[in-house]
């Protein structure tokens, strides 16, 4: 008997091992659950097995996978506490029923079932995420040993699911950011307000899948919001809509400058789109204010045709889109004024600056995103202590913070704010920047070398993120001049320029050099020789260096390569 128990234990251990390996075999939770259930059916012969996950939107258990059941006889749509399955999910404890016909909690789904074993799947925080269910046509088919082993199976399954959901979350976040960057770039090119608004609502449906997306803008000198753009399955809505600021959740979002979520529109007293809510079956809504310099100018809304609770990640990405939209809308309005009055353009340098800042967002966000995408390719989700990939994770978080900072710069445009400068070791700052692009350059067959000044390192008073952005732009420009591979050298030195000590950064590539036809104008905005370029990279670099009381120039260029030279004031050492 002892030998038989050992054999059973070994079988259970082997099954648990195979379940843990499903993470490496598929990234689809439903397929992973199907494999788990197949293992469970093999481990407990003569049974039917199913997996039900808790839907956070409906708070019901929904069957995700099943094996052994007759067609259309798996459990679906059970509420918490309903049936043996719902009981286990509600209480977070296993339930074993030797004869379901004598159990008042049982709800018959499969007539062949006589005994049932249900175990909850718990998250790391102890919350129920679903249940695993075993059913047998034989009474008293499950023992305490089955319950113990099946609970282990449920624990391993929940860990597998958690990892798969984390992978899916990272994948969706990456997709959201890619779409957001693409949207930012496309908004820069829009000058006509109507075309711009229609682009925003159409692209909003790409970020968060929904039935309908709309923009309401405030009517000038009034307390009303006017439907200004919409996009649904059939395109724009055929009618117009005017909403008082005192009415509905949309007016609340505008007045409070706060994102508002409505889970069930039909049960809420909403005063907009009543016919569309009914005709399109709209259920949930997310309304986000469109703000500029702390003042709301409109509201961006999305609607789903099913109950949906928007998570924090969806709200953040949607709020970022609203922020970009605010800058683009203001930019489009300014361009309209420009076309109406060229004299205003000549007198108002600020209008041009705002246009550049709005366009800058499309370019500056792309580089941190490139870093994120490259680093994530080589990272797992769990690291041992001392694992060098932990540094990559730190960089990813830093670049995400930088993305938020860029968006804030657009929102805060026009305010007289002093940039935060601190004292930094230029050698370390450059080394960190080289670390960011090492994978991208390596994949392109480019050798990257750093020649940092020995002895006391040059020290500068700078905004770290901006200087790294400038150097990063130069490195990416240099790499794009080497499509077939090559070499990039980055060096730091200290030199005396016009009687003052300066820290110098040189970026040298062995590419074909700069086209003589554009060499004198490479620092001008919107100048580019690449079809996919925005023409803003070197213009932004020049603005950053100039704001630090420095200079940037093309030190040399020709068939054997190009050297870009950055000059920054050396920080004075305390006496």
Coordinates of C-alpha atoms in Angstrom, one line a residue:
X1 CA 0.0 0.0 0.0
X2 CA 2.8 2.3 0.8
X3 CA 4.4 1.7 -2.6
X4 CA 1.0 2.4 -4.3
X5 CA 0.7 5.7 -2.4
X6 CA 4.2 6.6 -3.4
X7 CA 3.4 5.9 -7.0
X8 CA 0.3 8.0 -6.8
X9 CA 2.3 10.8 -5.2
X10 CA 4.9 10.7 -7.9
X11 CA 2.1 10.8 -10.5
X12 CA 0.6 13.9 -8.8
X13 CA 4.1 15.6 -8.6
X14 CA 4.7 14.9 -12.3
X15 CA 1.3 16.3 -13.2
X16 CA 2.0 19.4 -11.1
X17 CA 5.3 19.8 -12.9
X18 CA 3.6 19.6 -16.3
X19 CA 1.1 22.1 -15.3
X20 CA 3.8 24.6 -14.3
X21 CA 5.4 24.1 -17.7
X22 CA 2.2 25.3 -19.5
X23 CA 3.5 28.9 -19.0
X24 CA 6.3 28.0 -21.5
X25 CA 4.0 26.2 -23.9
X26 CA 1.3 28.9 -24.4
X27 CA 0.5 32.5 -23.6
X28 CA -3.3 32.0 -23.9
X29 CA -5.0 31.4 -20.6
X30 CA -7.9 29.4 -22.1
X31 CA -5.4 27.0 -23.7
X32 CA -3.4 26.7 -20.5
X33 CA -6.5 25.8 -18.6
X34 CA -7.4 23.2 -21.2
X35 CA -4.0 21.6 -20.7
X36 CA -4.5 21.8 -16.9
X37 CA -7.9 20.1 -17.1
X38 CA -6.5 17.4 -19.4
X39 CA -3.9 16.7 -16.7
X40 CA -6.5 16.6 -14.0
X41 CA -8.7 14.2 -16.0
X42 CA -5.7 11.9 -16.4
X43 CA -4.8 12.2 -12.7
X44 CA -8.4 11.4 -11.6
X45 CA -9.8 8.9 -14.1
X46 CA -13.5 8.7 -15.0
X47 CA -14.2 12.4 -14.2
X48 CA -15.4 15.5 -16.0
X49 CA -13.4 18.7 -15.3
X50 CA -14.0 22.4 -15.8
X51 CA -12.4 25.7 -15.0
X52 CA -14.5 28.8 -14.2
X53 CA -13.0 32.3 -13.9
X54 CA -14.6 35.2 -12.0
X55 CA -15.5 38.0 -14.3
X56 CA -14.8 41.3 -12.4
X57 CA -17.3 43.2 -14.6
X58 CA -20.3 40.9 -13.9
X59 CA -19.1 39.3 -10.7
X60 CA -20.1 35.9 -12.1
X61 CA -18.2 32.6 -12.7
X62 CA -17.8 31.9 -16.4
X63 CA -16.6 28.7 -17.9
X64 CA -13.2 29.2 -19.5
X65 CA -12.4 25.5 -20.3
X66 CA -13.9 22.0 -19.8
X67 CA -13.2 18.4 -20.7
X68 CA -15.4 15.3 -20.6
X69 CA -18.8 17.0 -20.4
X70 CA -21.5 16.3 -23.0
X71 CA -22.0 19.2 -25.4
X72 CA -23.5 22.4 -23.8
X73 CA -23.5 20.9 -20.3
X74 CA -20.6 22.8 -18.8
X75 CA -21.4 25.4 -16.0
X76 CA -21.9 29.0 -17.3
X77 CA -22.8 32.3 -15.6
X78 CA -23.1 31.2 -12.0
X79 CA -23.3 33.9 -9.4
X80 CA -21.1 33.8 -6.3
X81 CA -22.7 31.5 -3.7
X82 CA -24.8 29.8 -6.4
X83 CA -24.4 26.0 -6.6
X84 CA -21.4 24.1 -5.2
X85 CA -19.2 26.0 -7.6
X86 CA -20.4 29.4 -6.5
X87 CA -20.2 28.3 -2.8
X88 CA -16.5 27.4 -3.1
X89 CA -15.8 30.7 -4.9
X90 CA -17.8 32.8 -2.3
X91 CA -16.1 31.2 0.7
X92 CA -12.7 30.6 -0.8
X93 CA -12.7 27.0 0.5
X94 CA -12.9 23.6 -1.2
X95 CA -16.2 21.7 -1.2
X96 CA -16.5 17.9 -1.6
X97 CA -20.0 16.5 -2.1
X98 CA -20.2 12.6 -2.1
X99 CA -23.7 12.7 -3.5
X100 CA -24.9 15.8 -5.2
X101 CA -28.5 14.6 -5.2
X102 CA -28.6 14.9 -1.4
X103 CA -26.8 18.3 -1.4
X104 CA -29.2 21.3 -1.3
X105 CA -26.5 23.6 -2.7
X106 CA -26.2 21.6 -5.9
X107 CA -27.6 22.9 -9.2
X108 CA -28.0 20.2 -11.8
X109 CA -26.2 20.9 -15.0
X110 CA -25.1 17.5 -16.1
X111 CA -27.6 14.6 -15.3
X112 CA -24.8 12.0 -15.1
X113 CA -23.1 13.8 -12.1
X114 CA -23.4 12.1 -8.7
X115 CA -20.4 13.4 -6.8
X116 CA -18.4 16.7 -7.2
X117 CA -15.2 18.3 -6.0
X118 CA -14.7 22.0 -6.3
X119 CA -11.5 23.9 -5.2
X120 CA -11.0 27.7 -5.4
X121 CA -8.1 29.3 -7.3
X122 CA -6.6 32.0 -5.2
X123 CA -4.3 34.9 -6.2
X124 CA -1.1 35.8 -4.2
X125 CA -3.2 38.2 -2.2
X126 CA -5.7 35.5 -1.3
X127 CA -8.5 36.8 -3.6
X128 CA -10.6 34.2 -5.5
X129 CA -9.9 34.4 -9.2
X130 CA -11.9 31.2 -10.2
X131 CA -12.5 27.6 -9.4
X132 CA -11.5 24.1 -10.7
X133 CA -14.3 21.6 -10.8
X134 CA -14.3 17.8 -10.9
X135 CA -17.5 15.8 -11.4
X136 CA -18.0 12.0 -11.5
X137 CA -21.0 9.7 -12.4
X138 CA -20.1 7.6 -9.3
X139 CA -21.1 8.5 -5.8
X140 CA -18.4 9.2 -3.2
X141 CA -15.8 9.3 -6.0
X142 CA -13.5 11.8 -4.3
X143 CA -11.5 11.4 -1.1
X144 CA -9.7 13.7 1.2
X145 CA -6.5 12.8 -0.8
X146 CA -8.2 13.9 -4.0
X147 CA -9.1 17.2 -2.4
X148 CA -5.6 17.8 -1.2
X149 CA -4.0 17.0 -4.6
X150 CA -6.6 18.9 -6.5
X151 CA -6.0 21.9 -4.2
X152 CA -2.4 21.7 -5.1
X153 CA -3.4 21.6 -8.8
X154 CA -5.5 24.7 -8.3
X155 CA -2.7 26.5 -6.6
X156 CA -0.3 25.8 -9.4
X157 CA -2.9 26.7 -11.9
X158 CA -3.5 30.1 -10.3
X159 CA 0.2 30.8 -10.4
X160 CA 0.3 29.9 -14.1
X161 CA -2.7 32.1 -14.8
X162 CA -1.2 35.0 -12.8
X163 CA 2.0 34.9 -14.9
X164 CA 0.0 34.6 -18.2
X165 CA -2.2 37.6 -17.1
X166 CA 1.0 39.5 -16.3
X167 CA 2.4 38.7 -19.7
X168 CA -0.9 39.8 -21.3
X169 CA -0.9 43.0 -19.3
X170 CA 2.6 43.8 -20.4
X171 CA 1.7 43.0 -24.0
X172 CA -1.4 45.2 -23.9
X173 CA 0.6 48.0 -22.2
X174 CA 3.2 47.9 -24.9
X175 CA 0.5 47.9 -27.6
X176 CA -1.2 50.9 -25.9
X177 CA 2.0 52.8 -25.8
X178 CA 2.8 52.0 -29.4
X179 CA -0.6 53.2 -30.5
X180 CA -0.3 56.3 -28.3
X181 CA 3.0 57.2 -29.9
X182 CA 1.6 56.7 -33.4
X183 CA -1.4 58.8 -32.5
X184 CA 0.9 61.6 -31.2
X185 CA 2.8 61.6 -34.4
X186 CA -0.4 61.6 -36.5
X187 CA -1.9 64.5 -34.4
X188 CA 1.1 66.7 -35.2
X189 CA 0.3 66.6 -38.9
X190 CA -3.4 67.7 -38.4
X191 CA -4.0 71.4 -38.9
X192 CA -7.8 71.5 -39.5
X193 CA -9.7 71.1 -36.3
X194 CA -12.5 68.9 -37.6
X195 CA -10.1 66.5 -39.2
X196 CA -8.0 66.5 -35.9
X197 CA -11.0 65.7 -33.7
X198 CA -12.2 62.9 -36.0
X199 CA -8.7 61.4 -35.9
X200 CA -8.7 61.5 -32.1
X201 CA -12.0 59.7 -31.6
X202 CA -11.2 57.1 -34.3
X203 CA -7.8 56.3 -32.7
X204 CA -9.3 56.3 -29.2
X205 CA -11.2 53.1 -30.2
X206 CA -7.8 51.5 -31.0
X207 CA -6.4 52.1 -27.6
X208 CA -9.4 50.7 -25.7
X209 CA -11.8 48.5 -27.7
X210 CA -15.2 50.1 -27.5
X211 CA -18.5 50.6 -29.3
X212 CA -18.4 54.4 -29.5
X213 CA -15.9 57.3 -28.9
X214 CA -16.9 61.0 -28.8
X215 CA -15.5 64.4 -28.1
X216 CA -17.6 67.2 -26.5
X217 CA -16.0 70.7 -26.6
X218 CA -17.2 73.6 -24.6
X219 CA -19.2 76.2 -26.5
X220 CA -17.4 79.6 -26.2
X221 CA -18.9 81.9 -23.6
X222 CA -21.5 79.4 -22.5
X223 CA -22.3 76.6 -20.0
X224 CA -22.8 74.0 -22.7
X225 CA -20.9 71.2 -24.2
X226 CA -21.3 70.5 -27.9
X227 CA -20.8 67.1 -29.6
X228 CA -17.8 67.9 -31.9
X229 CA -16.7 64.5 -33.2
X230 CA -17.8 60.8 -32.9
X231 CA -16.7 57.5 -34.2
X232 CA -18.5 54.1 -34.0
X233 CA -18.8 50.9 -36.0
X234 CA -20.5 52.9 -38.8
X235 CA -18.4 56.0 -38.6
X236 CA -19.6 59.4 -37.2
X237 CA -22.9 59.8 -35.5
X238 CA -25.5 61.4 -37.9
X239 CA -26.9 63.8 -35.3
X240 CA -25.7 66.6 -33.0
X241 CA -25.9 66.8 -29.2
X242 CA -25.7 69.7 -26.7
X243 CA -25.3 69.0 -23.0
X244 CA -25.5 71.5 -20.1
X245 CA -22.5 71.5 -17.8
X246 CA -24.9 70.8 -14.9
X247 CA -26.2 67.6 -16.5
X248 CA -24.9 64.0 -16.6
X249 CA -21.6 62.5 -15.7
X250 CA -20.0 64.2 -18.7
X251 CA -20.7 67.6 -17.1
X252 CA -19.4 66.3 -13.8
X253 CA -16.1 65.2 -15.5
X254 CA -15.8 68.7 -17.1
X255 CA -16.6 70.7 -13.9
X256 CA -14.5 68.6 -11.5
X257 CA -11.7 68.0 -14.1
X258 CA -11.8 64.4 -13.1
X259 CA -12.2 61.1 -15.0
X260 CA -15.6 59.6 -14.4
X261 CA -16.7 56.0 -14.9
X262 CA -20.3 54.8 -15.3
X263 CA -20.6 51.1 -15.2
X264 CA -24.3 50.7 -16.1
X265 CA -25.7 53.6 -18.3
X266 CA -29.2 52.2 -18.6
X267 CA -29.6 52.3 -14.9
X268 CA -28.1 55.8 -14.6
X269 CA -29.9 59.0 -15.1
X270 CA -28.0 60.2 -18.1
X271 CA -29.1 63.1 -20.2
X272 CA -27.3 62.4 -23.4
X273 CA -27.5 59.9 -26.3
X274 CA -30.7 58.2 -24.9
X275 CA -31.6 56.8 -28.3
X276 CA -28.1 55.7 -29.0
X277 CA -27.7 54.1 -25.6
X278 CA -30.8 52.0 -26.4
X279 CA -30.2 51.4 -30.1
X280 CA -26.5 50.6 -29.7
X281 CA -26.9 48.8 -26.4
X282 CA -24.4 51.1 -24.7
X283 CA -23.6 49.9 -21.1
X284 CA -20.4 51.4 -19.7
X285 CA -18.8 54.8 -20.2
X286 CA -15.5 56.4 -19.4
X287 CA -15.4 60.3 -19.5
X288 CA -12.1 62.1 -19.3
X289 CA -11.7 65.9 -19.2
X290 CA -9.6 67.5 -21.9
X291 CA -7.5 70.1 -20.0
X292 CA -5.1 72.8 -21.0
X293 CA -3.2 74.8 -18.3
X294 CA -5.6 73.6 -15.6
X295 CA -8.7 74.7 -17.6
X296 CA -11.1 72.1 -19.1
X297 CA -11.9 72.7 -22.8
X298 CA -13.9 69.5 -23.4
X299 CA -14.5 65.9 -22.6
X300 CA -13.3 62.7 -24.3
X301 CA -15.7 59.7 -23.9
X302 CA -15.7 56.0 -24.8
X303 CA -18.6 53.6 -24.5
X304 CA -18.8 49.8 -24.4
X305 CA -21.8 47.6 -25.3
X306 CA -21.1 45.3 -22.4
X307 CA -20.5 45.8 -18.7
X308 CA -16.9 46.8 -18.3
X309 CA -15.0 48.1 -15.3
X310 CA -12.1 50.2 -16.6
X311 CA -8.9 49.3 -14.8
X312 CA -6.2 51.8 -13.7
X313 CA -4.0 51.1 -16.8
X314 CA -6.8 51.8 -19.2
X315 CA -7.7 55.0 -17.3
X316 CA -4.1 56.2 -17.4
X317 CA -3.6 55.6 -21.1
X318 CA -6.9 57.3 -21.8
X319 CA -6.0 60.3 -19.7
X320 CA -2.7 60.5 -21.6
X321 CA -4.6 60.5 -24.9
X322 CA -6.8 63.3 -23.5
X323 CA -3.7 65.3 -22.6
X324 CA -2.2 64.9 -26.1
X325 CA -5.6 65.8 -27.5
X326 CA -5.6 69.0 -25.5
X327 CA -2.3 70.1 -26.9
X328 CA -3.2 69.1 -30.4
X329 CA -6.6 70.9 -30.2
X330 CA -5.0 74.1 -29.0
X331 CA -2.3 73.7 -31.7
X332 CA -5.0 73.4 -34.4
X333 CA -6.8 76.4 -33.1
X334 CA -3.6 78.4 -33.1
X335 CA -2.9 77.3 -36.7
X336 CA -6.4 78.5 -37.7
X337 CA -5.5 81.9 -36.3
X338 CA -2.2 81.8 -38.1
X339 CA -3.9 81.2 -41.4
X340 CA -6.4 84.0 -40.7
X341 CA -3.8 86.5 -39.8
X342 CA -0.1 86.3 -41.0
X343 CA 0.5 89.5 -39.1
X344 CA -0.4 87.7 -35.8
X345 CA 2.2 85.0 -36.7
X346 CA 4.9 87.6 -37.1
X347 CA 4.2 89.2 -33.8
X348 CA 3.6 86.0 -31.8
X349 CA 6.7 83.8 -31.4
X350 CA 4.8 81.9 -28.7
X351 CA 2.4 80.4 -31.2
X352 CA 5.3 78.9 -33.1
X353 CA 6.8 77.6 -29.9
X354 CA 3.6 75.9 -28.9
X355 CA 3.4 74.2 -32.4
X356 CA 7.0 72.9 -31.9
X357 CA 6.2 71.6 -28.4
X358 CA 3.1 69.8 -29.7
X359 CA 5.2 68.3 -32.4
X360 CA 8.0 67.5 -30.0
X361 CA 5.8 65.1 -28.1
X362 CA 5.7 62.7 -31.0
X363 CA 9.4 62.6 -31.3
X364 CA 10.5 62.6 -27.7
X365 CA 8.1 59.8 -26.6
X366 CA 9.3 57.5 -29.3
X367 CA 12.8 57.2 -28.0
X368 CA 11.8 56.1 -24.4
X369 CA 9.4 53.6 -26.0
X370 CA 12.1 52.2 -28.2
X371 CA 14.2 51.6 -25.0
X372 CA 11.2 50.0 -23.3
X373 CA 10.5 47.6 -26.1
X374 CA 14.2 46.6 -26.5
X375 CA 14.7 46.0 -22.8
X376 CA 11.5 44.0 -22.4
X377 CA 12.6 41.6 -25.1
X378 CA 15.4 40.4 -22.8
X379 CA 13.6 40.5 -19.4
X380 CA 11.6 38.0 -17.5
X381 CA 9.2 38.8 -14.7
X382 CA 11.1 37.4 -11.8
X383 CA 14.8 37.9 -11.1
X384 CA 17.3 36.5 -8.6
X385 CA 19.1 38.9 -6.3
X386 CA 22.1 40.3 -8.2
X387 CA 20.6 39.6 -11.6
X388 CA 21.9 42.4 -13.9
X389 CA 18.6 42.6 -15.6
X390 CA 17.3 44.4 -12.6
X391 CA 19.1 47.4 -13.8
X392 CA 17.2 47.2 -17.1
X393 CA 13.9 47.1 -15.1
X394 CA 15.0 50.3 -13.3
X395 CA 15.7 52.0 -16.6
X396 CA 12.3 51.0 -17.9
X397 CA 10.6 52.6 -15.0
X398 CA 12.7 55.7 -15.4
X399 CA 11.7 56.0 -19.1
X400 CA 8.1 55.6 -18.3
X401 CA 8.4 58.4 -15.8
X402 CA 10.1 60.4 -18.6
X403 CA 7.1 59.8 -20.9
X404 CA 4.8 61.2 -18.2
X405 CA 7.1 64.2 -17.8
X406 CA 7.0 65.0 -21.5
X407 CA 3.2 65.0 -21.4
X408 CA 3.3 67.3 -18.4
X409 CA 5.5 69.7 -20.3
X410 CA 2.8 70.1 -22.9
X411 CA 0.1 70.6 -20.3
X412 CA 2.3 73.2 -18.4
X413 CA 3.3 75.1 -21.5
X414 CA 3.3 78.9 -21.0
X415 CA 4.1 78.7 -17.3
X416 CA 7.4 80.3 -16.2
X417 CA 8.9 77.3 -14.5
X418 CA 12.6 76.9 -13.7
X419 CA 13.9 73.6 -15.0
X420 CA 15.3 71.4 -12.2
X421 CA 19.1 71.1 -12.6
X422 CA 21.4 69.1 -10.4
X423 CA 25.1 68.3 -10.4
X424 CA 26.0 65.2 -12.3
X425 CA 29.1 63.2 -13.2
X426 CA 29.1 63.6 -17.0
X427 CA 31.0 60.3 -17.5
X428 CA 28.3 58.4 -15.6
X429 CA 25.5 60.2 -17.4
X430 CA 27.0 59.3 -20.7
X431 CA 27.7 55.7 -19.6
X432 CA 24.0 55.3 -18.6
X433 CA 22.9 56.6 -21.9
X434 CA 25.1 54.2 -23.8
X435 CA 23.6 51.4 -21.7
X436 CA 20.1 52.4 -23.0
X437 CA 20.9 51.8 -26.7
X438 CA 23.3 48.9 -26.4
X439 CA 20.8 46.4 -27.6
X440 CA 19.4 48.4 -30.4
X441 CA 22.9 49.1 -31.8
X442 CA 24.0 45.6 -31.3
X443 CA 21.1 44.2 -33.2
X444 CA 21.9 46.6 -36.0
X445 CA 25.5 45.3 -36.2
X446 CA 26.9 48.6 -34.8
X447 CA 29.9 48.6 -32.5
X448 CA 29.5 51.1 -29.6
X449 CA 32.5 52.5 -27.8
X450 CA 32.8 54.9 -24.9
X451 CA 36.0 56.9 -24.3
X452 CA 35.4 58.7 -21.0
X453 CA 37.8 61.2 -19.6
X454 CA 40.1 59.7 -17.0
X455 CA 41.1 61.3 -13.7
X456 CA 38.5 63.6 -12.0
X457 CA 35.4 63.2 -14.2
X458 CA 33.8 66.4 -15.7
X459 CA 30.9 67.6 -13.6
X460 CA 28.0 69.6 -15.0
X461 CA 24.8 71.3 -13.6
X462 CA 22.1 69.9 -15.9
X463 CA 18.6 68.4 -16.2
X464 CA 19.6 64.7 -16.4
X465 CA 16.6 63.6 -18.5
X466 CA 17.0 66.4 -21.0
X467 CA 20.8 65.9 -21.5
X468 CA 20.3 62.1 -21.8
X469 CA 17.5 62.8 -24.4
X470 CA 19.9 65.0 -26.4
X471 CA 22.7 62.4 -26.4
X472 CA 20.2 59.6 -27.2
X473 CA 18.9 61.6 -30.2
X474 CA 22.5 61.9 -31.5
X475 CA 23.1 58.2 -31.0
X476 CA 19.9 57.2 -32.9
X477 CA 20.7 59.7 -35.7
X478 CA 24.2 58.2 -36.0
X479 CA 22.8 54.6 -36.0
X480 CA 20.3 55.5 -38.8
X481 CA 23.3 56.6 -40.9
X482 CA 24.7 53.1 -40.5
X483 CA 21.9 50.8 -41.9
X484 CA 24.5 48.1 -42.7
X485 CA 26.3 48.3 -39.4
X486 CA 29.4 50.2 -38.4
X487 CA 30.9 52.0 -35.5
X488 CA 29.9 54.8 -33.1
X489 CA 32.4 56.3 -30.6
X490 CA 31.3 58.6 -27.7
X491 CA 33.9 60.5 -25.8
X492 CA 34.1 63.0 -23.0
X493 CA 36.8 65.6 -22.3
X494 CA 37.4 68.9 -20.6
X495 CA 38.5 71.8 -22.7
X496 CA 39.0 75.6 -22.4
X497 CA 36.7 77.4 -24.8
X498 CA 36.7 81.2 -25.0
X499 CA 38.4 81.4 -21.6
X500 CA 36.0 79.1 -19.7
X501 CA 36.3 75.5 -18.8
X502 CA 33.8 73.3 -20.7
X503 CA 32.8 69.7 -20.7
X504 CA 32.7 68.3 -24.2
X505 CA 30.8 65.3 -25.5
X506 CA 31.6 64.0 -29.0
X507 CA 29.5 61.4 -30.9
X508 CA 31.4 60.1 -33.9
X509 CA 30.1 57.6 -36.6
X510 CA 31.8 56.1 -39.6
X511 CA 28.8 56.6 -41.9
X512 CA 28.7 58.4 -45.3
X513 CA 28.5 61.9 -43.8
X514 CA 25.8 64.6 -43.9
X515 CA 24.3 65.6 -47.3
X516 CA 26.0 68.9 -48.2
X517 CA 22.6 70.2 -49.4
X518 CA 21.2 70.2 -45.9
X519 CA 24.3 70.5 -43.8
X520 CA 23.8 74.2 -43.0
X521 CA 20.2 73.7 -41.9
X522 CA 20.3 70.4 -40.0
X523 CA 19.3 72.1 -36.7
X524 CA 16.2 73.6 -38.2
X525 CA 12.7 72.2 -37.3
X526 CA 11.0 69.8 -39.6
X527 CA 14.1 69.2 -41.7
X528 CA 14.7 65.5 -42.4
X529 CA 16.2 63.4 -45.2
X530 CA 14.3 60.2 -44.0
X531 CA 10.8 59.4 -45.2
X532 CA 9.8 58.2 -41.6
X533 CA 11.5 61.1 -39.8
X534 CA 9.9 64.1 -38.2
X535 CA 12.8 66.5 -38.7
X536 CA 12.7 67.5 -35.0
X537 CA 15.5 65.4 -33.5
X538 CA 18.4 67.9 -34.0
X539 CA 16.2 70.9 -33.5
X540 CA 15.2 69.5 -30.0
X541 CA 18.8 68.7 -29.2
X542 CA 19.8 72.3 -30.0
X543 CA 17.0 73.7 -27.9
X544 CA 18.0 71.5 -24.9
X545 CA 21.7 72.4 -25.2
X546 CA 21.0 76.0 -25.6
X547 CA 18.7 76.0 -22.5
X548 CA 21.8 74.7 -20.6
X549 CA 24.0 77.6 -21.9
X550 CA 25.9 75.2 -24.1
X551 CA 26.5 74.7 -27.8
X552 CA 26.1 71.9 -30.4
X553 CA 27.8 71.8 -33.8
X554 CA 28.9 69.5 -36.5
X555 CA 32.6 69.3 -35.8
X556 CA 33.4 67.4 -39.0
X557 CA 31.6 65.4 -41.6
X558 CA 32.6 63.6 -44.8
X559 CA 32.7 60.3 -46.5
X560 CA 34.6 58.8 -43.6
X561 CA 32.0 59.8 -41.0
X562 CA 30.5 62.6 -38.9
X563 CA 31.4 64.0 -35.4
X564 CA 28.8 65.9 -33.4
X565 CA 30.2 68.1 -30.6
X566 CA 28.2 69.1 -27.5
X567 CA 29.7 71.8 -25.3
X568 CA 28.4 72.4 -21.7
X569 CA 29.7 74.7 -19.0
X570 CA 31.7 72.9 -16.4
X571 CA 30.3 73.1 -12.9
X572 CA 32.4 75.2 -10.6
X573 CA 33.8 73.3 -7.7
X574 CA 33.3 74.8 -4.3
X575 CA 36.4 76.5 -2.9

